[in-house]
XYZ file of C-alpha atoms in Angstrom:
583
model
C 4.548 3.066 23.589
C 4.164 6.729 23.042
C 0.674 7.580 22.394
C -0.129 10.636 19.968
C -3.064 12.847 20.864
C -5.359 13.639 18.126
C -8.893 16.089 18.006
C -12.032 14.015 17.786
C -12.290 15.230 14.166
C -9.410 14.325 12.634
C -9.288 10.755 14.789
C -13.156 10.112 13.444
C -12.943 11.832 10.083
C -9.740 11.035 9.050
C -9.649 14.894 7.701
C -11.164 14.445 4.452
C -12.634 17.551 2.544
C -16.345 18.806 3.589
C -18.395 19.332 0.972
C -21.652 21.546 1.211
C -24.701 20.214 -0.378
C -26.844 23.240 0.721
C -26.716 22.996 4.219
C -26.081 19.891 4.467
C -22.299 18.450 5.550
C -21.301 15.778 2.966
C -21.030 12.182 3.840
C -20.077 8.885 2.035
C -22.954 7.305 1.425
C -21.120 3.854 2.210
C -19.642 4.938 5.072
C -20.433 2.731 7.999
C -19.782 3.378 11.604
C -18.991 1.302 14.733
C -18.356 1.857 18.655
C -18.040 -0.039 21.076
C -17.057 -0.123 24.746
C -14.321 -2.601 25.961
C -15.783 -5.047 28.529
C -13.607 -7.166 30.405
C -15.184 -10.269 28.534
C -13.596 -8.619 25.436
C -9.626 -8.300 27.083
C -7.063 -10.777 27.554
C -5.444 -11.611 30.660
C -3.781 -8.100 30.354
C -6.809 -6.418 30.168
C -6.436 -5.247 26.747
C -8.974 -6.074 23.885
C -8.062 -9.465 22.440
C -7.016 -8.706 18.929
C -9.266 -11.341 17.887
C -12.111 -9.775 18.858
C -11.350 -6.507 17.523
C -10.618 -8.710 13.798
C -14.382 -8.998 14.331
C -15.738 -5.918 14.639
C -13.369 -4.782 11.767
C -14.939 -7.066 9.506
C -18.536 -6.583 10.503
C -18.054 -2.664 9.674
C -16.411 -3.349 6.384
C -19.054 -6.640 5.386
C -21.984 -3.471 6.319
C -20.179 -0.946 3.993
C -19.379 -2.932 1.333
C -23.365 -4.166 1.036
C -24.579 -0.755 1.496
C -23.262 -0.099 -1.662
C -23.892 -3.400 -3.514
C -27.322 -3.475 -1.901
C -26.951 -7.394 -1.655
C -24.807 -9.766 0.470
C -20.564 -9.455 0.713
C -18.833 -12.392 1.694
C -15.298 -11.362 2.630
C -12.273 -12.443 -0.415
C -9.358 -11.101 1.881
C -8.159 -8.552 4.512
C -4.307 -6.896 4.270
C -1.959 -6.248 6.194
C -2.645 -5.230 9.626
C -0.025 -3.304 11.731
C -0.999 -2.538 15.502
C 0.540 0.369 16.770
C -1.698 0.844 19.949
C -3.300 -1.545 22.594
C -7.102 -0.570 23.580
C -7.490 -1.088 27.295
C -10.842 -2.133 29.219
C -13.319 0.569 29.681
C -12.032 2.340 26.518
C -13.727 2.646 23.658
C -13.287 1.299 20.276
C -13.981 3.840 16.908
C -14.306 1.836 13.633
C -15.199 3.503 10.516
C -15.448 1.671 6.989
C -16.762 3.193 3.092
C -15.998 1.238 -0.069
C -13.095 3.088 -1.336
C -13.679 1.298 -5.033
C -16.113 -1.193 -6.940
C -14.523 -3.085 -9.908
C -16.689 -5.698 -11.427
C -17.835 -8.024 -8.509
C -15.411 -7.243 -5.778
C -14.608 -3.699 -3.961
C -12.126 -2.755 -1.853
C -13.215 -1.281 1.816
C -10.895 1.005 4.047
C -11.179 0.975 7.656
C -9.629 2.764 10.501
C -9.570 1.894 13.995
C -9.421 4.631 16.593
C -9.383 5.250 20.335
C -10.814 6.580 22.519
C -9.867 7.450 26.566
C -13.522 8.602 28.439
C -11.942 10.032 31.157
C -9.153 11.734 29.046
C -10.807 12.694 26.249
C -7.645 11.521 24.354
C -7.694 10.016 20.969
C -5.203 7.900 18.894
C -4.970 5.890 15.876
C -4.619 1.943 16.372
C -4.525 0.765 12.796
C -6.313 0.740 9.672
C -6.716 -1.935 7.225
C -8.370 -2.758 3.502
C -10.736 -5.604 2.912
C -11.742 -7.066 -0.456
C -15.373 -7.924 -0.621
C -17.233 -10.139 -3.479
C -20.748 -9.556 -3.917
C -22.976 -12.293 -4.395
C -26.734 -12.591 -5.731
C -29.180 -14.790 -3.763
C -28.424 -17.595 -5.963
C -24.404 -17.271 -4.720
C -23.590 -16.241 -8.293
C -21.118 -13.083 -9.011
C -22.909 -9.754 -9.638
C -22.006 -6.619 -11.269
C -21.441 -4.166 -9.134
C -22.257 -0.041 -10.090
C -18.844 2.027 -9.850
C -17.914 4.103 -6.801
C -18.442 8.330 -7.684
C -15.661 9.643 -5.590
C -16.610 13.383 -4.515
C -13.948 14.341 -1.959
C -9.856 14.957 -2.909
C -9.321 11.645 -0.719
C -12.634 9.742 -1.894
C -10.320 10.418 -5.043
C -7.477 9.449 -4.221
C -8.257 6.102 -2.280
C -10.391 5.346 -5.601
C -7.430 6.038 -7.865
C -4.950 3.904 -4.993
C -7.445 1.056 -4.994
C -6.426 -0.527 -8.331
C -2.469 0.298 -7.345
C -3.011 -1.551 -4.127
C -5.347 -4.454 -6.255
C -1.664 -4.758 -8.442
C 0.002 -5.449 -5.418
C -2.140 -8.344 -3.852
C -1.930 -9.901 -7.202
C 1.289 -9.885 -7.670
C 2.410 -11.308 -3.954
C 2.345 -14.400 -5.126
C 5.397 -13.903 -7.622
C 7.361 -11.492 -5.407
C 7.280 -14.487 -3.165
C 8.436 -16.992 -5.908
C 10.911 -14.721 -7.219
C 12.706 -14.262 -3.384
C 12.399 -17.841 -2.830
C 14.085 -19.018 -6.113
C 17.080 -16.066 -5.008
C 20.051 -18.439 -3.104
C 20.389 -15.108 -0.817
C 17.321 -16.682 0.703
C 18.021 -20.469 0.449
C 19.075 -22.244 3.837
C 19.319 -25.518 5.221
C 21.259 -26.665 8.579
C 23.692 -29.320 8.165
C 24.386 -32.141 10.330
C 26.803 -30.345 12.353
C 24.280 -27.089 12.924
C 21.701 -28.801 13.990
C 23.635 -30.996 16.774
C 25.123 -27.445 17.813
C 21.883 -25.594 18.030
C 19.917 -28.417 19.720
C 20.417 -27.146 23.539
C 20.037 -23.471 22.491
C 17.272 -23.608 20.177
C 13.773 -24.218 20.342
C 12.380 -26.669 17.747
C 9.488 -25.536 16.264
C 7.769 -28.841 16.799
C 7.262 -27.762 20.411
C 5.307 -24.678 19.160
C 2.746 -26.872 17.111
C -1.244 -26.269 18.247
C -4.099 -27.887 16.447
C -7.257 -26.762 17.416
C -10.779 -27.620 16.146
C -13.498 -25.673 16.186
C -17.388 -26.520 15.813
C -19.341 -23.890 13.898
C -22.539 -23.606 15.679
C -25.541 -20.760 14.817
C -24.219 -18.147 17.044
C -21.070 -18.176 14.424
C -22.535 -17.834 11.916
C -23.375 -14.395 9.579
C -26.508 -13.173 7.906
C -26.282 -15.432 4.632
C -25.336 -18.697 7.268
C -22.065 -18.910 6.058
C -18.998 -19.078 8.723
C -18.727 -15.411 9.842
C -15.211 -13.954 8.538
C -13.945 -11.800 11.075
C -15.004 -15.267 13.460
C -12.364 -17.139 11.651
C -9.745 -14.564 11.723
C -10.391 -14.347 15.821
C -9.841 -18.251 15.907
C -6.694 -18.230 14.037
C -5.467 -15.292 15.749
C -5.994 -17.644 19.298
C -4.054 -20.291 18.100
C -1.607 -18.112 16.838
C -1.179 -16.436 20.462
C -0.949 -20.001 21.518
C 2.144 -21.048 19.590
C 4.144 -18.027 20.019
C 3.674 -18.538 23.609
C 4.970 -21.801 24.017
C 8.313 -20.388 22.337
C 8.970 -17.855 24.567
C 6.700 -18.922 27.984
C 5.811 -15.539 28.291
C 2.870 -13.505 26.940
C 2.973 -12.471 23.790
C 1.719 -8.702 21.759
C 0.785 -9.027 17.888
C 1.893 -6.896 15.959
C 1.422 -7.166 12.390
C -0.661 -9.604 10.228
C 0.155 -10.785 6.904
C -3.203 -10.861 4.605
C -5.709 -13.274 5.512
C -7.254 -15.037 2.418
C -10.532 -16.486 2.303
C -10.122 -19.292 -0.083
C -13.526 -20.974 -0.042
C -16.703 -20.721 2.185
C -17.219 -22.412 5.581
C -20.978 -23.497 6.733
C -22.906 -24.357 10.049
C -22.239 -27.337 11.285
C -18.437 -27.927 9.994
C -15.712 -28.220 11.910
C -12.832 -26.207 11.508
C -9.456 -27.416 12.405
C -7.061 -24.520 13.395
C -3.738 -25.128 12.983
C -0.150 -23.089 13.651
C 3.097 -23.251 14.361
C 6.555 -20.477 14.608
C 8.340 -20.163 11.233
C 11.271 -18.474 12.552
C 12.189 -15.949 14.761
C 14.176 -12.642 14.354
C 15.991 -10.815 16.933
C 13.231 -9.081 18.953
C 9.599 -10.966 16.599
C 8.722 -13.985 15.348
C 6.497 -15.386 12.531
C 3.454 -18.087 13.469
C 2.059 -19.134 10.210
C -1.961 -20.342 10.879
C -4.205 -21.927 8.785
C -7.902 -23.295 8.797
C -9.406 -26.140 7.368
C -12.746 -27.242 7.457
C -14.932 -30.416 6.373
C -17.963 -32.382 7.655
C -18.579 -35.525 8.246
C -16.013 -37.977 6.165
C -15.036 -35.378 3.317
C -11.691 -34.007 3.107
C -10.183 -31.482 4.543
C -10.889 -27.537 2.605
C -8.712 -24.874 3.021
C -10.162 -22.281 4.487
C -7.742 -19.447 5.275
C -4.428 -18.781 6.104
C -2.085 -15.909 7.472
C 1.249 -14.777 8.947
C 1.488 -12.806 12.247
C 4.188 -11.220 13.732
C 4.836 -11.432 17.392
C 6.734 -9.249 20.162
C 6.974 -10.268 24.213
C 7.117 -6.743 25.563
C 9.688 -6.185 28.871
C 8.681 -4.427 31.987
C 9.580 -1.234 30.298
C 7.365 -2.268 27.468
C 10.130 -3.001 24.902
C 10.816 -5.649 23.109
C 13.083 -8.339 24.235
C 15.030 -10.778 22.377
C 13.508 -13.860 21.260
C 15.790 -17.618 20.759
C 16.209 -19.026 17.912
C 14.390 -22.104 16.204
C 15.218 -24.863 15.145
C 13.096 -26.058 11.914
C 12.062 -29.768 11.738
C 13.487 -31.213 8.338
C 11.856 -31.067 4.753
C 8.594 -28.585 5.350
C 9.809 -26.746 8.517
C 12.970 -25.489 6.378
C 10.858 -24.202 3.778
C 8.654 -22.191 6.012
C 11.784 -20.977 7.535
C 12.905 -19.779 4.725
C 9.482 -18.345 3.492
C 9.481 -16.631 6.778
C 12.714 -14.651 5.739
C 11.402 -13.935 2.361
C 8.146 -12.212 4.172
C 9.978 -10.173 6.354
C 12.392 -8.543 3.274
C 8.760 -8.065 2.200
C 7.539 -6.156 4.967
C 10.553 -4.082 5.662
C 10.062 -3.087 2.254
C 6.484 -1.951 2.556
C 7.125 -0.344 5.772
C 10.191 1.127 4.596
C 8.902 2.489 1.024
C 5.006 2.525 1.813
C 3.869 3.330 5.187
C 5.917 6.421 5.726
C 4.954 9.619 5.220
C 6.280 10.803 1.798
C 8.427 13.601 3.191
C 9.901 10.711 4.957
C 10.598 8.658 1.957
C 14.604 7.919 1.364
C 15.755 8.961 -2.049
C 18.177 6.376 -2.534
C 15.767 3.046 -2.171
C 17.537 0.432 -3.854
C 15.771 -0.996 -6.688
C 15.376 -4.714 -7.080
C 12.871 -7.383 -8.367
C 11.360 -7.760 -5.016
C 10.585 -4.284 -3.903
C 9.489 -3.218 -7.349
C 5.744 -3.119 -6.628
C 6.119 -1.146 -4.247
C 8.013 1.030 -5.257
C 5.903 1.488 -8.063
C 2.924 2.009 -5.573
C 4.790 4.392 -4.277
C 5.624 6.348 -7.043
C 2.178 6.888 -8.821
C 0.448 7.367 -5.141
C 3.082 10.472 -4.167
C 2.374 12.137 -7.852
C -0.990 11.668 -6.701
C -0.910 12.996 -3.649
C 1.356 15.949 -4.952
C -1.608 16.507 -7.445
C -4.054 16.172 -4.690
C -2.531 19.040 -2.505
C -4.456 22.292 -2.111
C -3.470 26.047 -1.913
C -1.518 25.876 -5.023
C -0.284 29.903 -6.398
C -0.359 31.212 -9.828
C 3.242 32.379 -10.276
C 3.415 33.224 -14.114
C 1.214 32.293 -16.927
C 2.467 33.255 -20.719
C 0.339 31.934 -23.834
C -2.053 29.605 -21.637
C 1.503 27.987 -19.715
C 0.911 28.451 -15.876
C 3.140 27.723 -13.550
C 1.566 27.011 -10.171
C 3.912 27.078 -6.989
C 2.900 25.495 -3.698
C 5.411 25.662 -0.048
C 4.295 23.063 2.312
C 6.350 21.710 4.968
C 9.851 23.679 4.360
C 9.358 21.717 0.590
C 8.779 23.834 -2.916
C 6.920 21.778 -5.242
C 5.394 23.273 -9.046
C 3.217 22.289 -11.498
C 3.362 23.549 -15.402
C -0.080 22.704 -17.115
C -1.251 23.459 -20.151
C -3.939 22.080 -23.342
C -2.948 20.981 -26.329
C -4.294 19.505 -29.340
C -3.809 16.457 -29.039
C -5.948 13.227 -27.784
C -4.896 12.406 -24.309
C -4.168 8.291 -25.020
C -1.509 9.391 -27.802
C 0.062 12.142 -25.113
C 0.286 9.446 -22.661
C 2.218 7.274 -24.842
C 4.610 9.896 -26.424
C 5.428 11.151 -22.980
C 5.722 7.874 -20.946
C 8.268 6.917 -23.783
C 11.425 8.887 -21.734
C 14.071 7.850 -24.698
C 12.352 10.431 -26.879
C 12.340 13.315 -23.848
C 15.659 14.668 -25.026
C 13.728 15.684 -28.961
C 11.341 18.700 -26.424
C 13.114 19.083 -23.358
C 16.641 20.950 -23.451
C 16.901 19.895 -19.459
C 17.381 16.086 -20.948
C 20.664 15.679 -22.604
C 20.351 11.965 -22.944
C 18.009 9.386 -21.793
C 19.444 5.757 -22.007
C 16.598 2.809 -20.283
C 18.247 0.627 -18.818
C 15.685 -1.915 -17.120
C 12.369 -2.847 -18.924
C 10.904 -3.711 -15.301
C 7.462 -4.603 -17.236
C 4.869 -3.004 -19.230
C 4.180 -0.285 -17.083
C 7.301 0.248 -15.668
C 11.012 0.900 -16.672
C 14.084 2.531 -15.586
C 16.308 5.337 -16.725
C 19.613 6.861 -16.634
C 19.026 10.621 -17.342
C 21.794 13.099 -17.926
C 21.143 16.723 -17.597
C 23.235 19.610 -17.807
C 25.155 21.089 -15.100
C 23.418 23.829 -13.051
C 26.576 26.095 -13.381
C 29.282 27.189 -16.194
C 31.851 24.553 -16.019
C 30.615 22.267 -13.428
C 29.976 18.350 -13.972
C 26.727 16.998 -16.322
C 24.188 15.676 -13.885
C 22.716 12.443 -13.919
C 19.548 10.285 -12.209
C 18.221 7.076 -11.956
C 14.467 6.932 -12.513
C 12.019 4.498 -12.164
C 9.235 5.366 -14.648
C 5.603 4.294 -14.041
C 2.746 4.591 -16.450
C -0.722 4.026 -15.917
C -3.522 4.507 -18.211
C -6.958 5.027 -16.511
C -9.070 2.000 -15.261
C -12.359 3.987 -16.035
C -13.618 7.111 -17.848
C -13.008 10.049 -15.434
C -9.791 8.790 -14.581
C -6.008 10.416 -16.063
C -3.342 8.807 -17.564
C -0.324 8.997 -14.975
C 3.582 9.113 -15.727
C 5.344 9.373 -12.365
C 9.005 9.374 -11.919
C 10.811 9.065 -9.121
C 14.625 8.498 -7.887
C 16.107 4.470 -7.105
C 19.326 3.233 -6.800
C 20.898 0.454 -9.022
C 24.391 -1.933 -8.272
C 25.189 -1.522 -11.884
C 24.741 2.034 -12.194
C 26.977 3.513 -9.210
C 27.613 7.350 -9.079
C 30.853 8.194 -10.109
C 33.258 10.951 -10.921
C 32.049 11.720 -14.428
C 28.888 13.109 -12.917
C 26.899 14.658 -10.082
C 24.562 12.130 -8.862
C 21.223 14.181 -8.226
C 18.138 12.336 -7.170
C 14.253 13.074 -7.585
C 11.872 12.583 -4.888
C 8.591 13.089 -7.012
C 7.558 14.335 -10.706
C 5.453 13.477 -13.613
C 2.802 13.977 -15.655
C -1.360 13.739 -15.269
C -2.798 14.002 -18.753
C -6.750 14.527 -18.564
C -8.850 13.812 -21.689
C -10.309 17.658 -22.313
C -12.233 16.050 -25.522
C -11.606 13.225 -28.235
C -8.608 15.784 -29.692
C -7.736 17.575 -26.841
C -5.889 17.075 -23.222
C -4.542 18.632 -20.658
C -1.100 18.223 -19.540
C 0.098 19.033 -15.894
C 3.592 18.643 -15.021
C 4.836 18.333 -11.280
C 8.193 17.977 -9.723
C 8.840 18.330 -6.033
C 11.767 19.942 -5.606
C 15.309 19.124 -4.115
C 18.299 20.877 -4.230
C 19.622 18.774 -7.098
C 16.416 20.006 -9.089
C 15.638 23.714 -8.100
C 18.369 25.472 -9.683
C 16.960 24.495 -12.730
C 13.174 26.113 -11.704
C 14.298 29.024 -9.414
C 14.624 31.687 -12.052
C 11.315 30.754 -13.371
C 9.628 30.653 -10.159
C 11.152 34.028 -9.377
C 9.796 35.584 -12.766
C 13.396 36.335 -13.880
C 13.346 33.998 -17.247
C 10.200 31.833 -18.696
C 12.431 29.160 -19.842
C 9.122 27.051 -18.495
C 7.115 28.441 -21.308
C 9.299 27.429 -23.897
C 10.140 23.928 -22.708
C 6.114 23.334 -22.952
C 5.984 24.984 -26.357
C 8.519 22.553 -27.679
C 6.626 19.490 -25.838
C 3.185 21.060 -27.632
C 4.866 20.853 -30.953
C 6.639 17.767 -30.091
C 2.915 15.790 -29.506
C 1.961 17.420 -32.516
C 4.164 16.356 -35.311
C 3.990 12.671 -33.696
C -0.067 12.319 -33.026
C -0.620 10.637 -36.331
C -0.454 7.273 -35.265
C -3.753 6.124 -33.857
C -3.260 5.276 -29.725
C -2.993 1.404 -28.912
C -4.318 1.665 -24.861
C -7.648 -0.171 -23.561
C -9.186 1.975 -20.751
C -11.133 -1.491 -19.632
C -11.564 -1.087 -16.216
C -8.933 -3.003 -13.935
């Protein structure tokens, strides 16, 4: 695998903004760092760090970050996806930092990253990074409120802002899932006649079964003598290894792991039965699904935890080989087969929408009921991170309009801000409202929605005029996603951004155009007055509209804001019906 060398700063700092406090370098006061050398008691039997044991040190770091800032003890709710996209050899060295990136009531969310580090090199390269949810608890084991997070860098910012985005996301798994299983795309079940043709070519699952039971002594135990998390997630990550080897009979590499979730507490002195077994396997990975129960003496069984992890076994070229196929004992091992599907069109599309860098977004992401949380994650974090961006130029102001210009990376992006009077709760919901966009804006010919997705989130067909005399009316697709703030402090956020619908196809009567990122961030100035800022990063389909402005030949910018101004205006009589109760 191609390693990517990195300077010590931006491997350890993760570039954020420095800011001076006299003489003094900023620092997050929950930030929380760990190193440690790679011994050969830490490796496997390829002498690379067992990913178990690097689960543990992950957690420790986030568990002392998280009750640096609750100044009491965390117990660990859940850790997200994990993708590996280095292994850490013995006698290298392990970098783990951790801060609290938000606190909502009783739980906060904690980033880590995971670097490495070559001594005799002096090379450095990212391994993964991760997000843990944390639940503080009082000495009695009661819930506690905790005091928010005061973000003071641009990303202390924006991780705060993304924290309640990503918080959306975890709680809505569990109906993406439901909604992919009840599609018949993803319903399968071998017949008679398969499964007597696939019995000498595939492996049954049943061979891939390992129960394992573990006996939680002292040593195993964390500060507050509960089951240590990141312990746990080192077991299940063993048995894990286990089953995927008996598939294959080779070694093999994780890759990714599905969120663990803690569902109740594990003591000294219980015994915790490990248990997992391969899902189904794809053409070069395969899914173990692990779980761990625990109990004591003649009590039931308590579920403990479960995950998902996602296996490769690497060639001698160090590339994935293929993998055969299972075959899923009847009733239970069907549905986990076909769960096992429904998980991986999940984590294409988080890997596909999410993890890439923005500039490496596709326009055309098809938009359906199971990618639309992402999507929508996507959305509001790029607006974000378009807001976030520094160096932005002055280009024209007229009447307190300014239109702000910023190149970065071969891309033109703008912003048009301005105040009005008008409270920033009834600007949010005149502007999210994109039916009405045609009454101000002369760029909006008609605005038809054609998906109510949810509260928050809906879909367009736009029509604009065409750039030149003559030439066809343009039109877009848009996924629209509000979001009034969680806290004071925070803006209300319309981002808009381009998808793809089977119902609404381009055709001849128009020129399909696409967006890649725009919207508005309203900030509350005072109880009557807010300030609007308008982004769009541009694309070919968009510029034409901008360029003249941008080159100071017309200030067609000025006016379109005027008529938004008096737009807000003439509608702000109607009190605002938004809660800004925090998330």
């Amino acid at each position: 695998m191609k390693i990517i060398i990195d300077s010590r700063s931006q491997v350890e700092r993760g570039d954020p903004d420095v800011v001076m406090e006299g003489c003094r370098v900023y620092r997050n006061p929950t930030e929380v760092k760990m190193s440690q050398i790679v011994l050969p008691c830490h490796a496997n039997h390829r002498k690379e760090l067992s990913v178990g044991q690097l689960l543990k040190w992950m957690d420790c770091t986030a568990c002392l970050s998280a009750e640096r800032h609750a100044a009491c003890s965390c117990v660990t709710a859940s850790m997200d996806d994990i993708h590996f996209e280095h292994t850490i050899g013995v006698g290298q060295v392990v970098n783990i930092i951790a801060n609290v990136n938000r606190a909502f009531n009783s739980s906060m969310e904690v980033g880590i990253e995971v670097s490495c580090e070559d001594l005799y090199s002096d090379q450095h390269w990212k391994v993964c990074h991760a997000f843990a949810t944390f639940v503080a608890r009082s000495t009695g084991g009661n819930k506690i409120s905790l005091k928010p997070l005061v973000p003071r860098t641009d990303k202390e910012q924006l991780e705060h802002s993304m924290a309640a985005e990503r918080r959306r996301m975890r709680l809505l798994h569990v109906d993406i899932m439901k909604d992919l299983l009840s599609n018949k795309t993803f319903q399968w079940s071998p017949s008679e006649g398969e499964c007597e043709g696939q019995n000498e070519a595939s492996v049954p699952t049943e061979k891939t079964r390992v129960e394992s039971v573990e006996l939680v002594l002292p040593p195993h135990a964390n500060h507050q003598v509960n089951t240590f998390g990141g312990q746990i997630m080192a077991w299940m990550e063993n048995v894990a290894t286990i089953a995927a080897s008996r598939l294959c009979n080779a070694h093999p590499t994780l890759r990714t792991i599905d969120m663990f979730h803690f569902r109740g507490p594990s003591q000294v002195g219980d015994r915790l039965i490990l248990k997992a077994i391969v899902n189904n396997t794809f053409k070069n990975s395969m899914e173990v699904g692990v779980c761990a129960e625990a109990y004591q003496g003649e009590e039931s069984r308590r579920h403990i935890n479960s995950a998902f992890m996602m296996f490769e076994v690497l060639d001698e070229d160090g590339r994935p080989r293929p993998l055969p196929k299972i075959l899923p004992e009847p009733l239970d091992g069907g549905r986990r087969y076909q769960e096992a599907i429904a998980r991986k069109k999940i984590r294409l599309d988080r890997k596909y929408i999410i993890s890439c860098k923005q500039t490496e977004v596709p326009l055309s992401v098809p938009w359906d009921q199971s990618n639309q949380v992402y999507l929508s994650y996507n959305n509001v974090f790029a607006l974000k991170m378009l807001a976030g961006r520094k160096k932005w130029t002055l280009s024209s102001e007229k009447n307190r309009v300014r239109l702000f210009t910023l190149e970065e990376n071969r891309t033109l992006s703008f912003r048009i801000e301005c105040e009005v009077n008008v409270p920033a709760a009834r600007a949010f919901l005149l502007l999210s409202d994109l039916c009405r966009r045609p009454e101000w804006d002369k760029l909006y010919e008609k605005c038809e929605l054609i998906v109510q997705v949810n509260e928050d989130d809906m879909i367009y067909h736009v029509l604009t005029p065409s750039v030149s005399e003559g030439g066809k009316v343009q039109d877009f697709i848009l996924l629209a996603s509000r979001r009034p703030p969680c806290n004071s402090g925070d803006p209300f956020v319309i981002a808009l951004r381009s998808v793809t619908l089977p119902t609404h196809p381009p055709t001849e009567d128009f020129n399909r155009v696409e967006m890649l990122c725009a919207g508005f961030i309203i900030y509350e100035v005072s109880e009557s007055v807010s300030k609007l800022s308008y982004y769009n990063q541009t694309n070919p389909g968009v510029l034409p509209y901008i360029s003249t402005d941008i080159a100071g030949l017309s200030s067609s910018f000025f006016y379109n804001f005027r008529s938004c101004n008096q737009y807000l205006l003439e509608n702000s009589a109607r009190p605002p019906a938004l809660s800004n109760t925090e998330i």
